[in-house]
Amino acid sequence: MTRTISRTIAALAFAACAEAADAQADWQTVQQPATWLNAFVDHAITTRTALWFDGHWRRMDFGLPPQQLLLRPGLQLTLTPALRVGGGYAYIATAPYGESPNPRPVREHRAWQQVTLGHSLSGVTVSHRLRSEQRWSAPLGTDDELGPLRYQQRLRYFVRAQRSLTPRTIGFVANEFFLPVGHSEGAQRRLQNRAQLGVGIPIDERQRIEVGYLHQWNRITPRETHEINHTVVISWVWTARR
């Protein structure tokens, strides 16, 4: 199952990126620094269910101009020790940021569903996540009233590998690809890829701090821009299983 999902997403990603490269040779490319502060909570309610929450405070440069606030609560259900499904809601507030900004702030409400699968290979722990999103977003007007909502769908495939570096640290690498689904309108066909590496430091049995670098690429069709954000990521992770 994991290999099938991975190969399907990889094939779609390759086709989309090849099409983008052919059509966007004359687009501008902007590169800019960013800082993300994250919190992840995976807290058991019963032996099979868990509360999920992740929050993200994203800023440009080194914590100065606002980029985005994201709040994502949900529930997870354990089917087997390696397989979980989940879903929930997300609220996202995006500011006009960077060298190629949106014309207005954007507010988004999102429903999401996901399946995660984990396994180990030669001392390396690997996790896969396939997430589906249904998104309703609108620009915020000068009078703080929302414009008309626009509906989009998106698939996201995330893979992460980690292993112990020392008794007190772990190292990890990860990648996530975002693919719009079911939209022929150019303004909605926005691709994104996030590649990350970093280290994690346990605080106790339930908590750890992770520090890493994330290379975020956005294809912004309406503004004919390739946006590359060189991002410092600091995360607090809480995991409590029964």
Short mmCIF file of C-alpha atoms in Angstrom, two decimals:
data_model
loop_
_atom_site.label_atom_id
_atom_site.label_comp_id
_atom_site.label_asym_id
_atom_site.label_seq_id
_atom_site.Cartn_x
_atom_site.Cartn_y
_atom_site.Cartn_z
CA MET A 1 0.00 0.00 0.00
CA THR A 2 2.73 2.46 0.98
CA ARG A 3 4.73 1.81 -2.18
CA THR A 4 1.64 2.20 -4.36
CA ILE A 5 0.73 5.53 -2.76
CA SER A 6 4.33 6.76 -2.99
CA ARG A 7 4.71 5.81 -6.64
CA THR A 8 1.36 7.35 -7.58
CA ILE A 9 2.13 10.66 -5.89
CA ALA A 10 5.66 10.69 -7.32
CA ALA A 11 4.34 10.13 -10.83
CA LEU A 12 1.77 12.90 -10.48
CA ALA A 13 4.40 15.22 -9.01
CA PHE A 14 6.84 14.53 -11.85
CA ALA A 15 4.17 15.16 -14.50
CA ALA A 16 3.01 18.37 -12.83
CA CYS A 17 6.54 19.71 -12.37
CA ALA A 18 7.49 18.84 -15.96
CA GLU A 19 4.42 20.70 -17.22
CA ALA A 20 5.26 23.65 -14.98
CA ALA A 21 8.87 23.79 -16.18
CA ASP A 22 7.78 23.87 -19.83
CA ALA A 23 5.24 26.63 -19.27
CA GLN A 24 7.12 28.80 -16.78
CA ALA A 25 10.64 29.32 -18.11
CA ASP A 26 10.17 33.10 -18.04
CA TRP A 27 8.60 33.33 -14.56
CA GLN A 28 10.35 35.29 -11.81
CA THR A 29 11.98 33.50 -8.87
CA VAL A 30 12.09 35.08 -5.41
CA GLN A 31 14.14 33.71 -2.51
CA GLN A 32 13.53 34.91 1.02
CA PRO A 33 14.10 33.85 4.66
CA ALA A 34 11.30 32.79 7.02
CA THR A 35 10.84 31.53 10.58
CA TRP A 36 8.19 29.02 11.68
CA LEU A 37 7.30 28.21 15.30
CA ASN A 38 5.19 25.04 15.55
CA ALA A 39 3.39 22.98 18.18
CA PHE A 40 2.25 19.37 17.63
CA VAL A 41 0.01 17.45 20.06
CA ASP A 42 -0.88 13.74 19.72
CA HIS A 43 -2.63 12.88 23.00
CA ALA A 44 -4.42 9.58 23.62
CA ILE A 45 -8.06 9.63 24.71
CA THR A 46 -8.44 5.83 24.72
CA THR A 47 -6.18 3.00 23.53
CA ARG A 48 -7.48 3.52 19.97
CA THR A 49 -8.38 7.21 19.77
CA ALA A 50 -6.30 10.34 20.17
CA LEU A 51 -6.70 14.09 20.08
CA TRP A 52 -4.62 15.76 17.37
CA PHE A 53 -3.66 19.42 17.22
CA ASP A 54 -0.98 21.35 15.40
CA GLY A 55 -0.49 25.10 15.43
CA HIS A 56 1.90 27.17 13.32
CA TRP A 57 3.04 30.78 13.81
CA ARG A 58 4.85 31.70 10.60
CA ARG A 59 6.83 34.88 10.04
CA MET A 60 9.06 36.21 7.29
CA ASP A 61 12.72 37.08 7.80
CA PHE A 62 13.66 36.23 11.38
CA GLY A 63 10.30 36.59 13.13
CA LEU A 64 9.28 40.08 11.97
CA PRO A 65 6.68 40.50 9.14
CA PRO A 66 3.68 38.13 9.49
CA GLN A 67 3.24 35.28 7.02
CA GLN A 68 0.60 32.87 8.31
CA LEU A 69 -1.24 31.54 11.36
CA LEU A 70 -2.55 27.96 11.12
CA LEU A 71 -4.62 26.08 13.75
CA ARG A 72 -5.55 22.43 12.98
CA PRO A 73 -7.47 20.30 15.52
CA GLY A 74 -8.64 16.77 14.81
CA LEU A 75 -9.02 13.17 15.96
CA GLN A 76 -6.95 10.06 15.17
CA LEU A 77 -8.06 6.42 15.18
CA THR A 78 -5.53 3.59 15.49
CA LEU A 79 -6.41 0.62 13.26
CA THR A 80 -3.19 -1.34 13.83
CA PRO A 81 0.05 -0.41 15.65
CA ALA A 82 1.39 0.92 12.33
CA LEU A 83 -1.76 2.29 10.68
CA ARG A 84 -3.87 5.28 11.74
CA VAL A 85 -6.61 7.37 10.16
CA GLY A 86 -7.77 10.80 11.18
CA GLY A 87 -9.54 13.98 10.23
CA GLY A 88 -10.56 17.41 11.43
CA TYR A 89 -10.78 21.12 10.73
CA ALA A 90 -8.25 23.88 10.14
CA TYR A 91 -8.31 27.67 10.23
CA ILE A 92 -5.66 29.62 8.33
CA ALA A 93 -4.99 33.37 8.25
CA THR A 94 -2.47 34.39 5.56
CA ALA A 95 -0.99 37.88 5.34
CA PRO A 96 0.38 39.59 2.22
CA TYR A 97 4.06 38.72 2.62
CA GLY A 98 7.39 38.61 0.85
CA GLU A 99 8.51 39.92 -2.53
CA SER A 100 5.44 38.65 -4.41
CA PRO A 101 2.55 39.17 -1.99
CA ASN A 102 -1.17 38.47 -2.23
CA PRO A 103 -3.16 41.65 -2.93
CA ARG A 104 -5.14 41.21 0.31
CA PRO A 105 -5.01 39.03 3.46
CA VAL A 106 -6.70 35.65 3.01
CA ARG A 107 -8.82 33.65 5.45
CA GLU A 108 -9.37 29.93 4.97
CA HIS A 109 -11.49 27.20 6.51
CA ARG A 110 -10.45 23.66 5.75
CA ALA A 111 -11.65 20.08 6.28
CA TRP A 112 -8.98 17.38 6.20
CA GLN A 113 -8.69 13.59 6.28
CA GLN A 114 -5.51 11.52 6.43
CA VAL A 115 -4.02 8.06 6.68
CA THR A 116 -0.60 7.47 8.25
CA LEU A 117 1.60 4.40 8.08
CA GLY A 118 4.85 3.71 9.92
CA HIS A 119 7.58 1.09 9.63
CA SER A 120 11.25 0.55 10.47
CA LEU A 121 14.15 -0.33 8.20
CA SER A 122 17.71 -0.99 9.41
CA GLY A 123 17.36 1.20 12.48
CA VAL A 124 15.54 3.98 10.63
CA THR A 125 11.92 4.81 11.49
CA VAL A 126 9.90 5.82 8.43
CA SER A 127 6.43 7.38 8.44
CA HIS A 128 4.14 8.12 5.50
CA ARG A 129 1.09 10.39 5.48
CA LEU A 130 -1.45 10.96 2.73
CA ARG A 131 -3.80 13.86 3.46
CA SER A 132 -6.83 15.11 1.52
CA GLU A 133 -8.04 18.68 2.01
CA GLN A 134 -11.21 20.55 1.11
CA ARG A 135 -10.56 24.28 1.29
CA TRP A 136 -12.80 27.37 1.40
CA SER A 137 -10.87 30.64 1.20
CA ALA A 138 -11.65 34.31 0.64
CA PRO A 139 -9.75 37.63 0.61
CA LEU A 140 -10.24 40.05 3.47
CA GLY A 141 -11.45 43.45 2.28
CA THR A 142 -10.36 46.87 3.48
CA ASP A 143 -13.50 46.97 5.67
CA ASP A 144 -12.49 43.62 7.28
CA GLU A 145 -15.31 41.81 5.48
CA LEU A 146 -14.67 38.58 3.61
CA GLY A 147 -15.05 38.38 -0.13
CA PRO A 148 -16.69 35.44 -1.92
CA LEU A 149 -15.48 32.01 -0.86
CA ARG A 150 -13.52 29.91 -3.38
CA TYR A 151 -13.47 26.12 -3.11
CA GLN A 152 -10.34 24.04 -3.78
CA GLN A 153 -9.21 20.46 -3.21
CA ARG A 154 -5.69 19.24 -2.59
CA LEU A 155 -3.69 16.09 -1.88
CA ARG A 156 -0.54 16.10 0.25
CA TYR A 157 1.98 13.28 0.53
CA PHE A 158 4.49 13.45 3.40
CA VAL A 159 7.34 11.07 4.16
CA ARG A 160 9.78 11.30 7.07
CA ALA A 161 12.76 9.17 8.10
CA GLN A 162 14.51 9.48 11.46
CA ARG A 163 17.08 7.66 13.56
CA SER A 164 18.99 8.16 16.80
CA LEU A 165 22.22 10.12 16.49
CA THR A 166 23.13 9.94 20.18
CA PRO A 167 21.21 8.74 23.27
CA ARG A 168 19.81 12.28 23.56
CA THR A 169 19.27 13.35 19.94
CA ILE A 170 17.56 12.15 16.78
CA GLY A 171 18.17 13.23 13.20
CA PHE A 172 15.42 13.43 10.57
CA VAL A 173 14.80 14.20 6.92
CA ALA A 174 11.36 14.76 5.41
CA ASN A 175 9.57 15.84 2.27
CA GLU A 176 6.00 16.85 1.51
CA PHE A 177 4.46 17.48 -1.91
CA PHE A 178 1.16 19.34 -2.42
CA LEU A 179 -0.97 18.62 -5.49
CA PRO A 180 -4.22 20.42 -6.46
CA VAL A 181 -6.94 18.00 -7.53
CA GLY A 182 -9.91 18.55 -9.84
CA HIS A 183 -9.16 22.14 -10.90
CA SER A 184 -8.48 23.27 -14.43
CA GLU A 185 -8.46 26.97 -13.54
CA GLY A 186 -4.87 28.21 -13.57
CA ALA A 187 -5.25 30.37 -10.47
CA GLN A 188 -6.07 27.28 -8.41
CA ARG A 189 -3.33 24.98 -9.72
CA ARG A 190 -0.72 25.97 -7.15
CA LEU A 191 2.01 23.41 -6.54
CA GLN A 192 4.17 23.30 -3.44
CA ASN A 193 7.02 21.21 -2.08
CA ARG A 194 8.64 21.26 1.36
CA ALA A 195 11.97 19.51 2.01
CA GLN A 196 13.28 19.48 5.56
CA LEU A 197 16.12 18.19 7.71
CA GLY A 198 16.86 18.70 11.37
CA VAL A 199 17.48 17.30 14.83
CA GLY A 200 15.20 16.47 17.74
CA ILE A 201 16.06 16.72 21.44
CA PRO A 202 13.82 14.87 23.93
CA ILE A 203 12.76 16.80 27.03
CA ASP A 204 11.10 13.80 28.69
CA GLU A 205 9.17 10.69 27.61
CA ARG A 206 6.37 12.77 26.08
CA GLN A 207 8.02 15.93 24.81
CA ARG A 208 10.80 16.94 22.47
CA ILE A 209 12.06 20.04 20.70
CA GLU A 210 12.93 19.86 17.00
CA VAL A 211 15.06 22.39 15.13
CA GLY A 212 15.49 22.22 11.39
CA TYR A 213 15.78 23.86 8.00
CA LEU A 214 12.87 23.74 5.54
CA HIS A 215 13.16 24.53 1.83
CA GLN A 216 9.68 25.61 0.70
CA TRP A 217 8.92 25.99 -3.01
CA ASN A 218 5.63 27.51 -4.17
CA ARG A 219 4.44 27.84 -7.76
CA ILE A 220 2.21 30.94 -7.66
CA THR A 221 0.32 30.92 -10.95
CA PRO A 222 -1.57 34.27 -10.74
CA ARG A 223 1.68 36.20 -10.23
CA GLU A 224 3.88 33.98 -12.43
CA THR A 225 6.30 33.46 -9.57
CA HIS A 226 8.41 30.65 -8.17
CA GLU A 227 8.65 31.42 -4.46
CA ILE A 228 11.46 29.80 -2.46
CA ASN A 229 11.41 30.32 1.30
CA HIS A 230 14.51 29.33 3.28
CA THR A 231 12.87 28.59 6.60
CA VAL A 232 14.15 28.02 10.12
CA VAL A 233 11.67 25.71 11.88
CA ILE A 234 11.41 25.26 15.66
CA SER A 235 8.80 22.76 16.87
CA TRP A 236 7.50 21.56 20.23
CA VAL A 237 6.16 17.99 19.96
CA TRP A 238 3.91 16.31 22.55
CA THR A 239 3.13 12.59 22.17
CA ALA A 240 1.15 10.67 24.80
CA ARG A 241 0.02 7.14 23.88
CA ARG A 242 -1.79 4.52 26.00
#
